[in-house]
């Protein structure tokens, strides 16, 4: 059973430990445990022979976590790494038919576009000049992941929504719209982020297994970026 994988169990343990350390502001261990989260999911995806685009997205999430923890000077570099992660997520969902689903359900895109615009407008005046050109682009990638994931799979879609809210809180903190130093802020950011990458990963793997079980005629794109098979 996938839930018995040592990689997934380790992820759960590290996630709980990290949230505890984050709440207690225990440095540097909170940063160290944070940087183990995405790699543990990478190990699980590789074990399950999941999509390589998912592996790439999680690897970029790791680098994003790492750069953000190394200091404020690397904040933009960390954002760039997460931007690459979102590109991989969006690319995966587009290959799996998200565009067609969004055409059939345009309300998804309308909802997330409105949310992204509202977030950028709310944060804009408080953002440093160097961040202003970057935040709208990153917000577009966030809404891309959120909308394409929801159009493809409900569980992954919830993960995409959590990612948007988590990073939205970061943007509002950078704009001094909320207290970014408050313990509750950091806990909310990390709790939502952990749920986001877990649900995106489990949603994608679950969908891939269901598609394979249904046969190649159901989704001929299934093997375009995967290892030879997903084990039972």
mmCIF file of N, CA and C in Angstrom, residues 9-131:
data_model
loop_
_atom_site.group_PDB
_atom_site.id
_atom_site.type_symbol
_atom_site.label_atom_id
_atom_site.label_comp_id
_atom_site.label_asym_id
_atom_site.label_seq_id
_atom_site.Cartn_x
_atom_site.Cartn_y
_atom_site.Cartn_z
ATOM 1 N N UNK A 9 5.539 8.064 5.238
ATOM 2 C CA UNK A 9 5.509 8.084 6.708
ATOM 3 C C UNK A 9 6.500 9.117 7.231
ATOM 4 N N UNK A 10 7.696 9.123 6.642
ATOM 5 C CA UNK A 10 8.711 10.092 7.054
ATOM 6 C C UNK A 10 8.232 11.514 6.785
ATOM 7 N N UNK A 11 7.560 11.719 5.666
ATOM 8 C CA UNK A 11 7.019 13.048 5.372
ATOM 9 C C UNK A 11 6.043 13.483 6.455
ATOM 10 N N UNK A 12 5.150 12.582 6.850
ATOM 11 C CA UNK A 12 4.182 12.916 7.885
ATOM 12 C C UNK A 12 4.849 13.269 9.204
ATOM 13 N N UNK A 13 5.864 12.478 9.581
ATOM 14 C CA UNK A 13 6.574 12.735 10.831
ATOM 15 C C UNK A 13 7.296 14.077 10.777
ATOM 16 N N UNK A 14 8.028 14.321 9.693
ATOM 17 C CA UNK A 14 8.781 15.572 9.554
ATOM 18 C C UNK A 14 7.831 16.765 9.510
ATOM 19 N N UNK A 15 6.677 16.606 8.858
ATOM 20 C CA UNK A 15 5.712 17.697 8.790
ATOM 21 C C UNK A 15 5.217 18.084 10.175
ATOM 22 N N UNK A 16 4.873 17.083 10.977
ATOM 23 C CA UNK A 16 4.386 17.357 12.337
ATOM 24 C C UNK A 16 5.486 17.994 13.181
ATOM 25 N N UNK A 17 6.697 17.431 13.089
ATOM 26 C CA UNK A 17 7.828 17.984 13.853
ATOM 27 C C UNK A 17 8.103 19.427 13.416
ATOM 28 N N UNK A 18 8.081 19.652 12.113
ATOM 29 C CA UNK A 18 8.357 21.008 11.624
ATOM 30 C C UNK A 18 7.338 22.011 12.140
ATOM 31 N N UNK A 19 6.063 21.655 12.097
ATOM 32 C CA UNK A 19 5.037 22.587 12.560
ATOM 33 C C UNK A 19 5.212 22.901 14.044
ATOM 34 N N UNK A 20 5.609 21.892 14.817
ATOM 35 C CA UNK A 20 5.881 22.129 16.228
ATOM 36 C C UNK A 20 7.060 23.065 16.426
ATOM 37 N N UNK A 21 8.127 22.827 15.674
ATOM 38 C CA UNK A 21 9.311 23.684 15.757
ATOM 39 C C UNK A 21 9.008 25.099 15.274
ATOM 40 N N UNK A 22 8.181 25.182 14.231
ATOM 41 C CA UNK A 22 7.800 26.483 13.696
ATOM 42 C C UNK A 22 7.004 27.278 14.722
ATOM 43 N N UNK A 23 6.070 26.623 15.383
ATOM 44 C CA UNK A 23 5.249 27.302 16.388
ATOM 45 C C UNK A 23 6.089 27.773 17.563
ATOM 46 N N UNK A 24 7.112 26.963 17.916
ATOM 47 C CA UNK A 24 7.977 27.313 19.045
ATOM 48 C C UNK A 24 9.151 28.189 18.628
ATOM 49 N N UNK A 25 9.286 28.463 17.340
ATOM 50 C CA UNK A 25 10.383 29.287 16.798
ATOM 51 C C UNK A 25 11.743 28.726 17.195
ATOM 52 N N UNK A 26 11.911 27.434 16.942
ATOM 53 C CA UNK A 26 13.163 26.755 17.282
ATOM 54 C C UNK A 26 14.067 26.752 16.053
ATOM 55 N N UNK A 27 14.985 27.689 16.007
ATOM 56 C CA UNK A 27 15.915 27.777 14.881
ATOM 57 C C UNK A 27 17.255 27.148 15.268
ATOM 58 N N UNK A 28 17.974 26.542 14.318
ATOM 59 C CA UNK A 28 17.679 26.448 12.883
ATOM 60 C C UNK A 28 16.882 25.208 12.511
ATOM 61 N N UNK A 29 16.424 24.463 13.508
ATOM 62 C CA UNK A 29 15.800 23.172 13.221
ATOM 63 C C UNK A 29 14.492 23.308 12.451
ATOM 64 N N UNK A 30 13.775 24.416 12.652
ATOM 65 C CA UNK A 30 12.563 24.597 11.863
ATOM 66 C C UNK A 30 12.900 24.742 10.376
ATOM 67 N N UNK A 31 14.001 25.452 10.080
ATOM 68 C CA UNK A 31 14.432 25.597 8.682
ATOM 69 C C UNK A 31 14.920 24.276 8.108
ATOM 70 N N UNK A 32 15.659 23.520 8.915
ATOM 71 C CA UNK A 32 16.201 22.243 8.444
ATOM 72 C C UNK A 32 15.075 21.264 8.118
ATOM 73 N N UNK A 33 14.103 21.144 9.022
ATOM 74 C CA UNK A 33 12.994 20.215 8.774
ATOM 75 C C UNK A 33 12.152 20.664 7.575
ATOM 76 N N UNK A 34 12.012 21.977 7.396
ATOM 77 C CA UNK A 34 11.266 22.484 6.246
ATOM 78 C C UNK A 34 11.887 22.001 4.940
ATOM 79 N N UNK A 35 13.200 22.010 4.877
ATOM 80 C CA UNK A 35 13.895 21.641 3.640
ATOM 81 C C UNK A 35 13.900 20.135 3.380
ATOM 82 N N UNK A 36 13.400 19.337 4.312
ATOM 83 C CA UNK A 36 13.268 17.895 4.091
ATOM 84 C C UNK A 36 11.911 17.529 3.499
ATOM 85 N N UNK A 37 10.942 18.430 3.565
ATOM 86 C CA UNK A 37 9.568 18.081 3.189
ATOM 87 C C UNK A 37 9.439 17.665 1.725
ATOM 88 N N UNK A 38 9.798 18.550 0.813
ATOM 89 C CA UNK A 38 9.657 18.237 -0.614
ATOM 90 C C UNK A 38 10.517 17.053 -1.045
ATOM 91 N N UNK A 39 11.794 16.939 -0.583
ATOM 92 C CA UNK A 39 12.595 15.774 -0.986
ATOM 93 C C UNK A 39 11.992 14.440 -0.562
ATOM 94 N N UNK A 40 11.323 14.398 0.585
ATOM 95 C CA UNK A 40 10.694 13.147 1.008
ATOM 96 C C UNK A 40 9.552 12.771 0.067
ATOM 97 N N UNK A 41 8.811 13.756 -0.402
ATOM 98 C CA UNK A 41 7.773 13.473 -1.393
ATOM 99 C C UNK A 41 8.381 13.066 -2.727
ATOM 100 N N UNK A 42 9.521 13.645 -3.070
ATOM 101 C CA UNK A 42 10.226 13.217 -4.291
ATOM 102 C C UNK A 42 10.565 11.733 -4.196
ATOM 103 N N UNK A 43 11.096 11.320 -3.045
ATOM 104 C CA UNK A 43 11.417 9.903 -2.854
ATOM 105 C C UNK A 43 10.211 9.020 -3.043
ATOM 106 N N UNK A 44 9.064 9.456 -2.528
ATOM 107 C CA UNK A 44 7.839 8.671 -2.662
ATOM 108 C C UNK A 44 7.376 8.608 -4.117
ATOM 109 N N UNK A 45 7.422 9.735 -4.812
ATOM 110 C CA UNK A 45 6.984 9.754 -6.211
ATOM 111 C C UNK A 45 7.881 8.854 -7.067
ATOM 112 N N UNK A 46 9.182 8.908 -6.824
ATOM 113 C CA UNK A 46 10.105 8.045 -7.575
ATOM 114 C C UNK A 46 9.819 6.584 -7.256
ATOM 115 N N UNK A 47 9.574 6.281 -5.976
ATOM 116 C CA UNK A 47 9.230 4.913 -5.581
ATOM 117 C C UNK A 47 7.976 4.427 -6.306
ATOM 118 N N UNK A 48 7.004 5.321 -6.464
ATOM 119 C CA UNK A 48 5.751 4.986 -7.139
ATOM 120 C C UNK A 48 5.843 5.091 -8.659
ATOM 121 N N UNK A 49 7.027 5.502 -9.150
ATOM 122 C CA UNK A 49 7.240 5.695 -10.577
ATOM 123 C C UNK A 49 6.225 6.673 -11.163
ATOM 124 N N UNK A 50 6.067 7.768 -10.472
ATOM 125 C CA UNK A 50 5.125 8.797 -10.885
ATOM 126 C C UNK A 50 5.696 9.707 -11.951
ATOM 127 N N UNK A 51 4.917 10.694 -12.362
ATOM 128 C CA UNK A 51 5.316 11.581 -13.468
ATOM 129 C C UNK A 51 6.591 12.364 -13.161
ATOM 130 N N UNK A 52 7.441 12.461 -14.128
ATOM 131 C CA UNK A 52 8.695 13.189 -13.935
ATOM 132 C C UNK A 52 8.461 14.682 -13.761
ATOM 133 N N UNK A 53 7.402 15.205 -14.358
ATOM 134 C CA UNK A 53 7.096 16.614 -14.140
ATOM 135 C C UNK A 53 6.745 16.875 -12.677
ATOM 136 N N UNK A 54 6.118 15.920 -12.027
ATOM 137 C CA UNK A 54 5.832 16.053 -10.598
ATOM 138 C C UNK A 54 7.123 16.040 -9.794
ATOM 139 N N UNK A 55 8.040 15.146 -10.148
ATOM 140 C CA UNK A 55 9.351 15.122 -9.489
ATOM 141 C C UNK A 55 10.047 16.470 -9.650
ATOM 142 N N UNK A 56 10.033 16.993 -10.875
ATOM 143 C CA UNK A 56 10.686 18.283 -11.136
ATOM 144 C C UNK A 56 10.048 19.394 -10.310
ATOM 145 N N UNK A 57 8.713 19.398 -10.241
ATOM 146 C CA UNK A 57 8.022 20.432 -9.471
ATOM 147 C C UNK A 57 8.427 20.389 -8.003
ATOM 148 N N UNK A 58 8.507 19.196 -7.439
ATOM 149 C CA UNK A 58 8.871 19.060 -6.031
ATOM 150 C C UNK A 58 10.339 19.407 -5.792
ATOM 151 N N UNK A 59 11.195 19.091 -6.749
ATOM 152 C CA UNK A 59 12.603 19.479 -6.625
ATOM 153 C C UNK A 59 12.727 21.002 -6.600
ATOM 154 N N UNK A 60 11.981 21.680 -7.465
ATOM 155 C CA UNK A 60 12.002 23.139 -7.454
ATOM 156 C C UNK A 60 11.416 23.695 -6.151
ATOM 157 N N UNK A 61 10.412 23.011 -5.593
ATOM 158 C CA UNK A 61 9.884 23.424 -4.287
ATOM 159 C C UNK A 61 10.972 23.340 -3.223
ATOM 160 N N UNK A 62 11.778 22.280 -3.282
ATOM 161 C CA UNK A 62 12.887 22.157 -2.332
ATOM 162 C C UNK A 62 13.844 23.340 -2.451
ATOM 163 N N UNK A 63 14.226 23.674 -3.675
ATOM 164 C CA UNK A 63 15.141 24.797 -3.855
ATOM 165 C C UNK A 63 14.497 26.111 -3.412
ATOM 166 N N UNK A 64 13.195 26.242 -3.652
ATOM 167 C CA UNK A 64 12.505 27.430 -3.167
ATOM 168 C C UNK A 64 12.563 27.527 -1.657
ATOM 169 N N UNK A 65 12.282 26.429 -0.972
ATOM 170 C CA UNK A 65 12.378 26.404 0.491
ATOM 171 C C UNK A 65 13.793 26.741 0.953
ATOM 172 N N UNK A 66 14.771 26.138 0.298
ATOM 173 C CA UNK A 66 16.161 26.340 0.694
ATOM 174 C C UNK A 66 16.582 27.799 0.554
ATOM 175 N N UNK A 67 16.316 28.389 -0.608
ATOM 176 C CA UNK A 67 16.737 29.766 -0.832
ATOM 177 C C UNK A 67 16.014 30.739 0.097
ATOM 178 N N UNK A 68 14.735 30.485 0.364
ATOM 179 C CA UNK A 68 14.003 31.372 1.260
ATOM 180 C C UNK A 68 14.544 31.303 2.682
ATOM 181 N N UNK A 69 15.047 30.137 3.066
ATOM 182 C CA UNK A 69 15.584 29.992 4.411
ATOM 183 C C UNK A 69 17.011 30.517 4.542
ATOM 184 N N UNK A 70 17.704 30.694 3.429
ATOM 185 C CA UNK A 70 19.090 31.150 3.478
ATOM 186 C C UNK A 70 19.220 32.651 3.717
ATOM 187 N N UNK A 71 18.123 33.387 3.587
ATOM 188 C CA UNK A 71 18.188 34.809 3.883
ATOM 189 C C UNK A 71 17.340 35.648 2.960
ATOM 190 N N UNK A 72 17.026 36.865 3.422
ATOM 191 C CA UNK A 72 16.174 37.764 2.646
ATOM 192 C C UNK A 72 16.797 38.137 1.298
ATOM 193 N N UNK A 73 18.126 38.110 1.221
ATOM 194 C CA UNK A 73 18.788 38.463 -0.033
ATOM 195 C C UNK A 73 18.451 37.493 -1.160
ATOM 196 N N UNK A 74 18.027 36.280 -0.786
ATOM 197 C CA UNK A 74 17.710 35.264 -1.790
ATOM 198 C C UNK A 74 16.204 35.062 -1.954
ATOM 199 N N UNK A 75 15.420 36.020 -1.444
ATOM 200 C CA UNK A 75 13.964 35.893 -1.516
ATOM 201 C C UNK A 75 13.489 35.767 -2.963
ATOM 202 N N UNK A 76 14.020 36.614 -3.838
ATOM 203 C CA UNK A 76 13.598 36.584 -5.246
ATOM 204 C C UNK A 76 14.048 35.288 -5.919
ATOM 205 N N UNK A 77 15.227 34.790 -5.537
ATOM 206 C CA UNK A 77 15.700 33.512 -6.086
ATOM 207 C C UNK A 77 14.766 32.383 -5.652
ATOM 208 N N UNK A 78 14.345 32.433 -4.386
ATOM 209 C CA UNK A 78 13.388 31.442 -3.911
ATOM 210 C C UNK A 78 12.076 31.516 -4.659
ATOM 211 N N UNK A 79 11.599 32.732 -4.915
ATOM 212 C CA UNK A 79 10.377 32.890 -5.702
ATOM 213 C C UNK A 79 10.545 32.315 -7.102
ATOM 214 N N UNK A 80 11.727 32.519 -7.689
ATOM 215 C CA UNK A 80 11.980 31.992 -9.034
ATOM 216 C C UNK A 80 11.924 30.468 -9.040
ATOM 217 N N UNK A 81 12.461 29.843 -7.989
ATOM 218 C CA UNK A 81 12.414 28.383 -7.898
ATOM 219 C C UNK A 81 10.971 27.901 -7.783
ATOM 220 N N UNK A 82 10.182 28.580 -6.963
ATOM 221 C CA UNK A 82 8.775 28.193 -6.853
ATOM 222 C C UNK A 82 8.020 28.478 -8.152
ATOM 223 N N UNK A 83 8.404 29.536 -8.856
ATOM 224 C CA UNK A 83 7.788 29.808 -10.156
ATOM 225 C C UNK A 83 8.038 28.640 -11.119
ATOM 226 N N UNK A 84 9.256 28.107 -11.101
ATOM 227 C CA UNK A 84 9.569 26.951 -11.939
ATOM 228 C C UNK A 84 8.745 25.740 -11.529
ATOM 229 N N UNK A 85 8.525 25.581 -10.220
ATOM 230 C CA UNK A 85 7.691 24.482 -9.737
ATOM 231 C C UNK A 85 6.271 24.614 -10.274
ATOM 232 N N UNK A 86 5.738 25.832 -10.228
ATOM 233 C CA UNK A 86 4.375 26.040 -10.732
ATOM 234 C C UNK A 86 4.306 25.805 -12.236
ATOM 235 N N UNK A 87 5.343 26.172 -12.959
ATOM 236 C CA UNK A 87 5.356 25.877 -14.400
ATOM 237 C C UNK A 87 5.232 24.369 -14.634
ATOM 238 N N UNK A 88 5.963 23.590 -13.843
ATOM 239 C CA UNK A 88 5.910 22.130 -13.998
ATOM 240 C C UNK A 88 4.519 21.600 -13.671
ATOM 241 N N UNK A 89 3.914 22.112 -12.584
ATOM 242 C CA UNK A 89 2.550 21.688 -12.248
ATOM 243 C C UNK A 89 1.579 22.039 -13.367
ATOM 244 N N UNK A 90 1.653 23.276 -13.844
ATOM 245 C CA UNK A 90 0.737 23.720 -14.899
ATOM 246 C C UNK A 90 0.939 22.897 -16.167
ATOM 247 N N UNK A 91 2.184 22.663 -16.524
ATOM 248 C CA UNK A 91 2.480 21.872 -17.710
ATOM 249 C C UNK A 91 1.890 20.471 -17.587
ATOM 250 N N UNK A 92 2.045 19.873 -16.423
ATOM 251 C CA UNK A 92 1.492 18.528 -16.218
ATOM 252 C C UNK A 92 -0.021 18.531 -16.412
ATOM 253 N N UNK A 93 -0.707 19.451 -15.746
ATOM 254 C CA UNK A 93 -2.174 19.463 -15.825
ATOM 255 C C UNK A 93 -2.658 19.831 -17.223
ATOM 256 N N UNK A 94 -1.922 20.668 -17.931
ATOM 257 C CA UNK A 94 -2.316 20.998 -19.293
ATOM 258 C C UNK A 94 -2.212 19.774 -20.203
ATOM 259 N N UNK A 95 -1.143 18.996 -20.021
ATOM 260 C CA UNK A 95 -0.992 17.768 -20.797
ATOM 261 C C UNK A 95 -2.128 16.802 -20.504
ATOM 262 N N UNK A 96 -2.630 16.831 -19.289
ATOM 263 C CA UNK A 96 -3.706 15.926 -18.877
ATOM 264 C C UNK A 96 -5.095 16.480 -19.182
ATOM 265 N N UNK A 97 -5.177 17.507 -19.997
ATOM 266 C CA UNK A 97 -6.482 17.963 -20.471
ATOM 267 C C UNK A 97 -7.116 19.088 -19.682
ATOM 268 N N UNK A 98 -6.334 19.820 -18.877
ATOM 269 C CA UNK A 98 -6.910 20.879 -18.050
ATOM 270 C C UNK A 98 -7.538 21.991 -18.883
ATOM 271 N N UNK A 99 -6.927 22.311 -20.029
ATOM 272 C CA UNK A 99 -7.449 23.402 -20.844
ATOM 273 C C UNK A 99 -8.862 23.097 -21.328
ATOM 274 N N UNK A 100 -9.082 21.861 -21.760
ATOM 275 C CA UNK A 100 -10.416 21.474 -22.207
ATOM 276 C C UNK A 100 -11.422 21.530 -21.061
ATOM 277 N N UNK A 101 -10.984 21.110 -19.882
ATOM 278 C CA UNK A 101 -11.864 21.152 -18.715
ATOM 279 C C UNK A 101 -12.190 22.591 -18.314
ATOM 280 N N UNK A 102 -11.213 23.483 -18.426
ATOM 281 C CA UNK A 102 -11.457 24.878 -18.080
ATOM 282 C C UNK A 102 -12.411 25.532 -19.078
ATOM 283 N N UNK A 103 -12.339 25.120 -20.330
ATOM 284 C CA UNK A 103 -13.290 25.643 -21.317
ATOM 285 C C UNK A 103 -14.708 25.194 -20.984
ATOM 286 N N UNK A 104 -14.812 23.992 -20.439
ATOM 287 C CA UNK A 104 -16.128 23.480 -20.058
ATOM 288 C C UNK A 104 -16.603 24.060 -18.727
ATOM 289 N N UNK A 105 -15.651 24.476 -17.887
ATOM 290 C CA UNK A 105 -15.987 25.031 -16.559
ATOM 291 C C UNK A 105 -15.265 26.373 -16.382
ATOM 292 N N UNK A 106 -15.661 27.386 -17.121
ATOM 293 C CA UNK A 106 -14.938 28.664 -17.076
ATOM 294 C C UNK A 106 -14.993 29.356 -15.725
ATOM 295 N N UNK A 107 -15.971 28.990 -14.892
ATOM 296 C CA UNK A 107 -16.090 29.622 -13.578
ATOM 297 C C UNK A 107 -14.845 29.402 -12.721
ATOM 298 N N UNK A 108 -14.128 28.289 -12.958
ATOM 299 C CA UNK A 108 -12.907 28.028 -12.190
ATOM 300 C C UNK A 108 -11.879 29.114 -12.454
ATOM 301 N N UNK A 109 -11.656 29.393 -13.724
ATOM 302 C CA UNK A 109 -10.662 30.398 -14.090
ATOM 303 C C UNK A 109 -11.105 31.792 -13.650
ATOM 304 N N UNK A 110 -12.386 32.100 -13.823
ATOM 305 C CA UNK A 110 -12.910 33.410 -13.415
ATOM 306 C C UNK A 110 -12.710 33.619 -11.914
ATOM 307 N N UNK A 111 -12.989 32.598 -11.133
ATOM 308 C CA UNK A 111 -12.853 32.687 -9.678
ATOM 309 C C UNK A 111 -11.414 32.963 -9.273
ATOM 310 N N UNK A 112 -10.485 32.215 -9.865
ATOM 311 C CA UNK A 112 -9.087 32.367 -9.470
ATOM 312 C C UNK A 112 -8.457 33.643 -10.029
ATOM 313 N N UNK A 113 -8.859 34.073 -11.203
ATOM 314 C CA UNK A 113 -8.363 35.342 -11.726
ATOM 315 C C UNK A 113 -8.793 36.481 -10.808
ATOM 316 N N UNK A 114 -10.048 36.457 -10.371
ATOM 317 C CA UNK A 114 -10.539 37.490 -9.455
ATOM 318 C C UNK A 114 -9.767 37.463 -8.142
ATOM 319 N N UNK A 115 -9.495 36.255 -7.634
ATOM 320 C CA UNK A 115 -8.757 36.136 -6.383
ATOM 321 C C UNK A 115 -7.332 36.665 -6.529
ATOM 322 N N UNK A 116 -6.672 36.325 -7.632
ATOM 323 C CA UNK A 116 -5.292 36.770 -7.849
ATOM 324 C C UNK A 116 -5.215 38.285 -8.010
ATOM 325 N N UNK A 117 -6.162 38.856 -8.765
ATOM 326 C CA UNK A 117 -6.175 40.310 -8.932
ATOM 327 C C UNK A 117 -6.419 40.997 -7.600
ATOM 328 N N UNK A 118 -7.357 40.469 -6.832
ATOM 329 C CA UNK A 118 -7.640 41.048 -5.525
ATOM 330 C C UNK A 118 -6.434 41.006 -4.612
ATOM 331 N N UNK A 119 -5.693 39.898 -4.631
ATOM 332 C CA UNK A 119 -4.499 39.766 -3.809
ATOM 333 C C UNK A 119 -3.438 40.788 -4.198
ATOM 334 N N UNK A 120 -3.186 40.907 -5.507
ATOM 335 C CA UNK A 120 -2.159 41.837 -5.977
ATOM 336 C C UNK A 120 -2.545 43.278 -5.653
ATOM 337 N N UNK A 121 -3.789 43.630 -5.866
ATOM 338 C CA UNK A 121 -4.248 44.993 -5.584
ATOM 339 C C UNK A 121 -4.112 45.306 -4.103
ATOM 340 N N UNK A 122 -4.494 44.357 -3.246
ATOM 341 C CA UNK A 122 -4.421 44.567 -1.804
ATOM 342 C C UNK A 122 -2.974 44.759 -1.349
ATOM 343 N N UNK A 123 -2.067 44.007 -1.935
ATOM 344 C CA UNK A 123 -0.676 44.050 -1.482
ATOM 345 C C UNK A 123 0.136 45.164 -2.150
ATOM 346 N N UNK A 124 -0.306 45.675 -3.288
ATOM 347 C CA UNK A 124 0.527 46.491 -4.176
ATOM 348 C C UNK A 124 1.211 47.665 -3.478
ATOM 349 N N UNK A 125 0.453 48.502 -2.799
ATOM 350 C CA UNK A 125 1.030 49.723 -2.223
ATOM 351 C C UNK A 125 2.094 49.439 -1.171
ATOM 352 N N UNK A 126 2.008 48.283 -0.532
ATOM 353 C CA UNK A 126 2.964 47.960 0.522
ATOM 354 C C UNK A 126 4.187 47.203 0.048
ATOM 355 N N UNK A 127 4.213 46.807 -1.215
ATOM 356 C CA UNK A 127 5.332 46.024 -1.733
ATOM 357 C C UNK A 127 6.534 46.918 -2.010
ATOM 358 N N UNK A 128 7.718 46.372 -1.791
ATOM 359 C CA UNK A 128 8.931 47.081 -2.166
ATOM 360 C C UNK A 128 8.979 47.210 -3.689
ATOM 361 N N UNK A 129 9.562 48.288 -4.198
ATOM 362 C CA UNK A 129 9.608 48.495 -5.654
ATOM 363 C C UNK A 129 10.202 47.313 -6.417
ATOM 364 N N UNK A 130 11.199 46.649 -5.828
ATOM 365 C CA UNK A 130 11.817 45.525 -6.511
ATOM 366 C C UNK A 130 10.915 44.316 -6.650
ATOM 367 N N UNK A 131 9.890 44.219 -5.792
ATOM 368 C CA UNK A 131 8.976 43.079 -5.846
ATOM 369 C C UNK A 131 7.770 43.327 -6.745
#
